[in-house]
Coordinates of C-alpha atoms and ligand atoms in Angstrom, one line a residue:
M179 CA 0.0 0.0 0.0
S180 CA 1.6 3.3 -1.0
Q181 CA 1.4 6.3 1.4
T182 CA -1.4 7.8 -0.8
N183 CA -5.2 8.0 -0.3
E184 CA -5.6 4.4 -1.3
Y185 CA -7.5 2.4 1.3
P186 CA -6.0 -1.2 1.5
L187 CA -8.5 -3.2 -0.4
S188 CA -7.5 -6.5 1.3
L189 CA -9.2 -5.3 4.5
K190 CA -12.6 -5.3 2.7
K191 CA -12.7 -9.1 3.1
S192 CA -11.0 -9.2 6.6
K193 CA -12.8 -9.8 9.9
S194 CA -9.9 -8.4 11.9
L195 CA -10.3 -5.6 14.5
L196 CA -8.1 -3.5 12.2
A197 CA -10.6 -4.0 9.3
K198 CA -13.5 -3.1 11.7
Y199 CA -12.0 0.1 13.0
L200 CA -9.9 1.4 10.1
T201 CA -12.7 3.1 8.3
Q202 CA -12.0 5.3 5.3
E203 CA -12.4 8.3 7.5
V204 CA -9.9 7.1 10.1
F205 CA -7.6 6.1 7.3
N206 CA -7.7 9.6 5.8
E207 CA -7.1 11.1 9.3
L208 CA -4.1 8.9 10.0
K209 CA -2.4 8.1 6.7
N210 CA 0.1 10.9 6.8
R211 CA 1.0 10.9 10.5
T212 CA 4.3 9.6 11.8
T213 CA 5.7 9.1 15.2
I214 CA 8.9 10.6 16.6
N215 CA 10.7 7.5 15.3
G216 CA 9.2 7.8 11.8
F217 CA 6.7 5.0 12.3
T218 CA 3.7 5.2 10.0
L219 CA 0.2 4.0 9.7
K220 CA 1.3 1.8 6.7
S221 CA 3.8 0.0 9.0
A222 CA 1.3 -0.3 11.9
I223 CA -1.3 -2.0 9.7
N224 CA 0.8 -4.0 7.3
S225 CA 0.4 -7.3 9.1
G226 CA -3.4 -7.1 8.9
V227 CA -3.2 -5.9 5.3
E228 CA -1.0 -8.8 4.2
N229 CA -2.7 -11.3 6.4
P230 CA -6.5 -10.6 6.1
D231 CA -7.1 -13.7 8.4
S232 CA -5.5 -11.7 11.4
G233 CA -7.6 -11.4 14.5
I234 CA -6.2 -8.0 15.4
G235 CA -3.9 -7.0 12.5
A236 CA -2.0 -4.1 13.9
Y237 CA 1.3 -3.6 15.8
V238 CA 3.1 -0.5 17.1
G239 CA 6.7 0.6 16.5
D240 CA 6.9 2.7 19.7
E241 CA 5.0 3.8 22.8
E242 CA 3.9 7.0 21.0
S243 CA 2.2 5.0 18.2
Y244 CA -0.7 4.3 20.7
E245 CA -1.2 8.1 20.9
I246 CA -0.5 9.2 17.3
F247 CA -2.8 6.5 15.9
S248 CA -5.2 6.5 18.9
E249 CA -8.3 6.8 16.6
L250 CA -7.4 3.3 15.4
F251 CA -5.8 1.7 18.5
D252 CA -8.3 3.0 21.2
P253 CA -11.3 1.2 19.7
I254 CA -9.2 -2.0 19.1
I255 CA -8.0 -1.9 22.7
E256 CA -11.5 -1.2 24.0
E257 CA -13.1 -4.1 22.1
Y258 CA -10.3 -6.6 22.8
H259 CA -9.7 -5.8 26.5
G260 CA -13.0 -4.1 27.5
F261 CA -10.9 -1.1 28.5
S262 CA -11.8 2.4 27.6
K263 CA -9.4 5.3 26.6
D264 CA -10.0 6.9 30.1
D265 CA -9.3 3.7 32.1
K266 CA -6.2 3.3 34.3
H267 CA -4.2 0.1 34.5
K268 CA -3.0 -1.3 37.9
S269 CA -0.2 -3.7 38.8
N270 CA 0.3 -6.1 41.6
L271 CA 3.3 -8.5 41.5
N272 CA 3.0 -9.7 45.1
P273 CA 2.7 -13.5 45.2
D274 CA 1.4 -13.3 48.8
D275 CA -1.8 -12.0 47.3
L276 CA -2.3 -15.1 45.2
N277 CA -4.5 -17.9 46.6
A278 CA -3.2 -20.9 44.7
P279 CA -2.4 -24.1 46.5
N280 CA -1.3 -26.8 44.0
P281 CA -4.6 -27.9 42.4
D282 CA -3.0 -31.2 41.2
K283 CA -0.6 -32.5 43.9
D284 CA -0.8 -36.1 42.6
G285 CA 0.2 -34.9 39.1
N286 CA -2.8 -36.5 37.3
Y287 CA -3.6 -33.5 35.1
I288 CA -1.1 -30.7 35.0
L289 CA 2.1 -31.5 33.0
S290 CA 3.7 -28.1 33.3
T291 CA 3.1 -24.4 34.3
R292 CA 4.6 -21.4 32.5
I293 CA 4.0 -17.7 33.4
R294 CA 5.5 -15.0 31.1
V295 CA 5.5 -11.3 30.8
A296 CA 6.5 -9.2 27.8
R297 CA 8.7 -6.1 28.4
N298 CA 10.1 -3.4 26.1
I299 CA 12.8 -0.9 27.1
A300 CA 11.7 2.7 27.7
N301 CA 12.5 5.5 25.3
I302 CA 13.6 3.3 22.3
P303 CA 11.5 1.9 19.5
L304 CA 9.8 -1.5 19.7
G305 CA 10.5 -4.4 17.4
P306 CA 8.5 -3.2 14.4
A307 CA 10.6 0.0 14.2
I308 CA 13.9 -0.8 16.0
S309 CA 17.1 -0.4 14.0
K310 CA 19.6 -3.3 13.7
E311 CA 22.0 -1.4 15.8
Q312 CA 19.4 -0.6 18.5
R313 CA 18.3 -4.3 18.5
N314 CA 21.9 -5.5 18.9
S315 CA 22.4 -3.0 21.8
V316 CA 19.3 -4.4 23.5
E317 CA 20.7 -7.9 23.2
K318 CA 24.1 -6.8 24.6
Q319 CA 22.5 -4.8 27.5
V320 CA 20.0 -7.5 28.6
S321 CA 22.2 -10.5 28.1
E322 CA 25.0 -8.9 30.2
I323 CA 22.5 -8.2 33.0
L324 CA 21.1 -11.7 32.9
T325 CA 24.5 -13.4 32.9
S326 CA 25.5 -11.4 36.0
F327 CA 22.9 -13.3 38.0
S328 CA 23.9 -16.1 40.4
G329 CA 22.0 -18.7 42.5
E330 CA 18.7 -20.1 41.2
L331 CA 18.6 -17.4 38.4
G332 CA 22.2 -18.0 37.3
G333 CA 22.6 -19.3 33.8
K334 CA 23.8 -18.8 30.2
Y335 CA 22.9 -16.7 27.1
Y336 CA 22.6 -18.4 23.7
P337 CA 22.6 -16.0 20.8
L338 CA 20.4 -17.4 18.0
N339 CA 22.8 -16.5 15.2
N340 CA 25.4 -19.0 16.5
I341 CA 23.3 -21.6 18.3
N342 CA 23.8 -25.1 16.8
E343 CA 20.7 -26.4 15.0
N344 CA 20.4 -29.5 17.3
N345 CA 20.4 -27.2 20.4
R346 CA 17.8 -24.9 18.8
A347 CA 15.5 -27.7 17.7
S348 CA 15.6 -29.4 21.1
L349 CA 14.9 -26.1 22.9
I350 CA 11.9 -25.6 20.7
A351 CA 10.7 -29.2 21.1
D352 CA 11.0 -28.8 24.9
H353 CA 8.9 -25.7 24.7
F354 CA 11.7 -23.4 25.9
L355 CA 12.5 -21.5 22.7
F356 CA 10.4 -19.4 20.3
K357 CA 10.0 -20.6 16.7
A358 CA 11.1 -18.3 13.9
G359 CA 8.6 -15.5 13.6
D360 CA 5.4 -16.4 11.8
R361 CA 3.9 -14.5 8.8
F362 CA 2.0 -12.1 11.0
L363 CA 5.3 -11.1 12.7
E364 CA 7.1 -11.1 9.3
S365 CA 4.6 -8.5 7.9
A366 CA 4.8 -6.5 11.1
G367 CA 8.6 -6.1 10.5
L368 CA 9.4 -8.1 13.6
N369 CA 11.6 -10.6 11.8
R370 CA 13.9 -8.1 10.2
D371 CA 17.6 -9.1 10.3
W372 CA 16.6 -12.5 11.7
P373 CA 18.3 -14.1 13.6
N374 CA 20.7 -11.2 14.5
G375 CA 20.1 -9.8 18.0
R376 CA 17.8 -12.6 19.0
G377 CA 18.6 -15.2 21.7
I378 CA 17.5 -17.1 24.8
F379 CA 18.9 -16.9 28.3
H380 CA 18.1 -19.8 30.7
N381 CA 19.1 -20.8 34.1
N382 CA 20.7 -24.2 34.7
D383 CA 17.3 -25.8 35.6
K384 CA 15.6 -24.2 32.6
T385 CA 12.9 -22.8 35.1
F386 CA 13.9 -19.2 34.4
L387 CA 14.2 -18.1 30.8
V388 CA 14.3 -14.8 28.9
W389 CA 13.7 -14.5 25.1
I390 CA 15.5 -11.4 23.7
N391 CA 14.1 -9.5 20.7
E392 CA 11.3 -11.9 19.6
E393 CA 7.9 -10.2 19.4
D394 CA 8.9 -7.9 22.3
E395 CA 12.4 -7.0 23.4
L396 CA 12.1 -9.2 26.5
R397 CA 9.8 -12.2 27.3
I398 CA 10.6 -13.0 30.9
I399 CA 9.5 -16.6 31.7
S400 CA 9.2 -18.8 34.7
M401 CA 8.2 -22.4 34.1
Q402 CA 8.4 -25.9 35.6
Q403 CA 6.9 -29.3 35.5
G404 CA 3.7 -29.9 37.5
G405 CA 1.1 -27.5 38.9
D406 CA 2.8 -25.5 41.6
I407 CA 1.5 -22.3 40.1
K408 CA 2.4 -20.1 43.1
E409 CA 6.1 -21.3 43.0
V410 CA 6.3 -20.4 39.3
F411 CA 4.7 -16.9 39.9
T412 CA 7.1 -16.3 42.9
R413 CA 10.1 -17.1 40.8
L414 CA 8.9 -14.8 38.0
T415 CA 8.2 -11.9 40.3
S416 CA 11.7 -12.2 41.9
A417 CA 13.3 -12.2 38.4
I418 CA 11.3 -9.2 37.2
T419 CA 12.2 -7.3 40.4
K420 CA 15.9 -8.0 39.8
I421 CA 15.9 -7.1 36.1
Q422 CA 14.0 -3.9 36.6
K423 CA 16.5 -2.6 39.1
Q424 CA 18.8 -2.2 36.1
I425 CA 16.4 -1.5 33.1
K426 CA 13.6 1.0 32.8
F427 CA 10.7 -0.6 31.0
A428 CA 8.1 1.3 28.8
Y429 CA 5.1 1.7 31.0
N430 CA 2.3 4.2 31.5
D431 CA -0.6 4.4 33.9
H432 CA -3.2 4.0 31.1
L433 CA -1.8 1.1 29.1
G434 CA 0.5 -0.5 31.7
Y435 CA 3.5 -2.3 30.1
I436 CA 3.8 -1.3 26.5
T437 CA 3.9 -4.1 23.9
S438 CA 4.2 -4.4 20.2
C439 CA 0.8 -6.1 19.9
P440 CA -2.1 -4.5 21.6
T441 CA -3.3 -7.8 22.9
N442 CA -0.4 -8.0 25.3
L443 CA -0.8 -4.5 26.9
G444 CA -1.2 -4.0 30.6
T445 CA 0.4 -6.9 32.6
A446 CA 1.7 -8.3 29.3
M447 CA 1.2 -11.6 31.1
R448 CA 0.2 -15.0 29.9
A449 CA -0.1 -17.6 32.7
S450 CA -0.6 -21.1 31.4
V451 CA -0.7 -24.8 32.2
H452 CA -0.4 -27.7 29.8
I453 CA -3.1 -30.0 31.2
K454 CA -4.6 -33.4 30.3
L455 CA -8.3 -33.0 29.8
P456 CA -9.3 -35.8 27.4
N457 CA -12.9 -36.1 28.5
L458 CA -13.6 -32.4 28.3
G459 CA -11.8 -32.4 24.9
A460 CA -14.5 -34.7 23.7
K461 CA -17.2 -32.2 24.8
M462 CA -15.8 -29.0 23.4
D463 CA -19.0 -27.0 23.9
E464 CA -18.9 -27.6 27.6
F465 CA -15.1 -27.2 27.7
Q466 CA -15.5 -23.7 26.1
S467 CA -18.4 -22.7 28.3
I468 CA -16.3 -23.4 31.4
A469 CA -13.4 -21.5 29.9
D470 CA -15.6 -18.5 29.1
K471 CA -17.0 -18.5 32.6
Y472 CA -13.5 -18.2 34.1
S473 CA -12.0 -15.9 31.4
V474 CA -9.4 -18.5 30.3
Q475 CA -8.3 -19.4 26.7
I476 CA -8.0 -22.9 25.3
R477 CA -4.9 -23.2 23.0
G478 CA -2.7 -25.8 21.4
I479 CA 0.5 -27.0 23.1
H480 CA 3.1 -25.7 20.6
G481 CA 2.4 -22.0 20.9
E482 CA 0.0 -19.7 19.2
H483 CA -2.0 -21.1 16.2
S484 CA -1.0 -24.7 17.2
D485 CA -3.3 -27.6 18.0
S486 CA -3.7 -29.7 21.1
E487 CA -2.2 -33.2 21.1
G488 CA -3.3 -36.3 23.0
G489 CA -6.0 -34.6 25.0
I490 CA -3.4 -32.1 26.3
Y491 CA -4.4 -28.4 26.2
D492 CA -2.8 -25.0 27.0
I493 CA -5.1 -23.1 29.4
S494 CA -4.2 -19.5 30.1
N495 CA -5.7 -16.2 31.3
K496 CA -7.5 -14.1 28.7
R497 CA -7.6 -10.8 30.7
R498 CA -4.3 -8.8 30.6
L499 CA -5.2 -5.1 30.7
G500 CA -7.1 -3.4 33.6
V501 CA -6.3 -6.3 35.9
T502 CA -3.2 -7.0 38.0
E503 CA -0.7 -9.8 37.6
V504 CA -2.1 -11.5 40.6
E505 CA -5.6 -11.4 39.1
C506 CA -4.3 -12.8 35.8
V507 CA -2.7 -15.8 37.6
Q508 CA -5.8 -16.2 39.8
D509 CA -8.0 -16.2 36.7
M510 CA -6.0 -19.1 35.2
Y511 CA -5.8 -20.9 38.6
D512 CA -9.6 -20.7 39.2
G513 CA -10.3 -21.9 35.6
V514 CA -7.9 -24.8 36.0
V515 CA -9.6 -25.9 39.3
A516 CA -13.0 -25.8 37.7
L517 CA -11.8 -27.7 34.6
I518 CA -10.1 -30.4 36.7
K519 CA -13.3 -30.8 38.8
R520 CA -15.4 -31.3 35.7
E521 CA -12.8 -33.7 34.1
K522 CA -12.9 -35.8 37.2
E523 CA -16.7 -36.0 37.1
L524 CA -16.7 -37.0 33.4
S525 CA -14.0 -39.6 34.0
Q526 CA -16.1 -41.2 36.7
K527 CA -19.0 -41.5 34.3
T528 CA -16.9 -43.4 31.6
Ligands
LIG626 P1 3.7 -16.8 24.6 O1 3.0 -17.4 25.8 O2 5.0 -16.1 25.0 O3 2.9 -16.0 23.8 P2 3.5 -19.2 23.1 O4 2.1 -19.4 23.5 O5 3.7 -19.0 21.6 O6 4.3 -18.0 23.8 O7 4.4 -20.5 23.5 C1 5.7 -20.4 23.4 C2 6.3 -21.7 23.8 O8 6.0 -21.9 25.2 C3 5.7 -22.8 23.0 O9 6.7 -23.8 22.7 C4 4.7 -23.4 24.0 O10 4.6 -24.8 23.8 C5 5.4 -23.2 25.3 N1 4.5 -23.1 26.4 C6 3.4 -22.3 26.6 N2 2.8 -22.6 27.8 C7 3.4 -23.7 28.3 C8 3.3 -24.5 29.5 N3 2.3 -24.2 30.4 N4 4.1 -25.5 29.7 C9 5.1 -25.8 28.8 N5 5.3 -25.0 27.7 C10 4.5 -24.0 27.5
LIG627 N1 -1.7 -13.1 14.7 C1 -1.9 -11.7 15.1 C2 -1.6 -11.4 16.6 C3 -2.6 -11.8 17.6 C4 -2.1 -11.9 19.0 N2 -0.9 -12.7 19.1 C5 0.3 -12.2 19.3 N3 0.5 -11.0 19.5 N4 1.3 -13.1 19.3 C6 -3.3 -11.3 14.8 O1 -3.6 -10.1 14.6 O2 -4.2 -12.2 14.7

């Protein structure tokens, strides 16, 4: 799409939130605006223009994009998060406020627990607009901070551009590492210069990991086998506290932590379990209605857009913005308790 008065025709057949809210009027209003980093409407919407099957379809290149293109992003954020342009975000990373005794002490259902937050460094562009030099500087700054950690969080950094293929494949197979960016990220400019500046840090137990320069500049992850959700959250909050003593993250009291995709704004947290629910898997209507009641999402086990396998599902919080981190984890926990209860009842009937 050239930067002229041509409205992107591919959006006419798209059901994305971008297509819904980028009216001709909004397009005319925004088409010649640029942010302080030179980020344009064309760049912000390119993913949804090139991938009409997008759910959202828009990404930002910097924190200012959410203001400069607010006529587009405000309604997208309001519809996706139920969060108006005047609402304020709140944060609570205190694990003492989480009520989550292990819901599966016998290990009959929950294979693993993973809680992640996205973070971007304040006052520099985000992935869709960052330069190669800035991205390499983020990699250097963050990896040096992480490799200075000792004790439980101590570990090693593996740059993607010289990780051996067997290591990379096994880290992905073990659910530790991100796959190369998909077509949505490609069109958003998030795969530029791949794999330069990208990598993974993990501690010796692979229970604390940080992805550098994937969809966001940091994905801070705590994960382990089993269902001790509170232990996973406690480790994550300790790691976040340590990291943010040395890095200022992009944050404001309206949108919370700033992320490249509007779906991750606020806490930027996805708290998930991989859980065996074969009986519910055979009754998807009931499965989905329980998930809806507890604001949790049912996903496949190999990341976004993947399928479930062997009756194992990825269950995670749906709410991210306008709720605290404790509430995100509590949402997931309460949903998992309800799903396990129903799975037990169904298994006793068979
Ligand atoms: P994100 O949560 O950062 O958006 P994805 O959902 O794409 O990331 O998942 C990234 C990787 O993390 C995938 O390999 C996925 O299988 C793995 N993963 C997500 N949740 C869990 C979990 N609860 N246990 C183990 N691996 C998980
Ligand atoms: N596939 C894009 C992104 C949706 C949310 N997932 C992210 N950010 N990884 C879409 O617009 O459907």
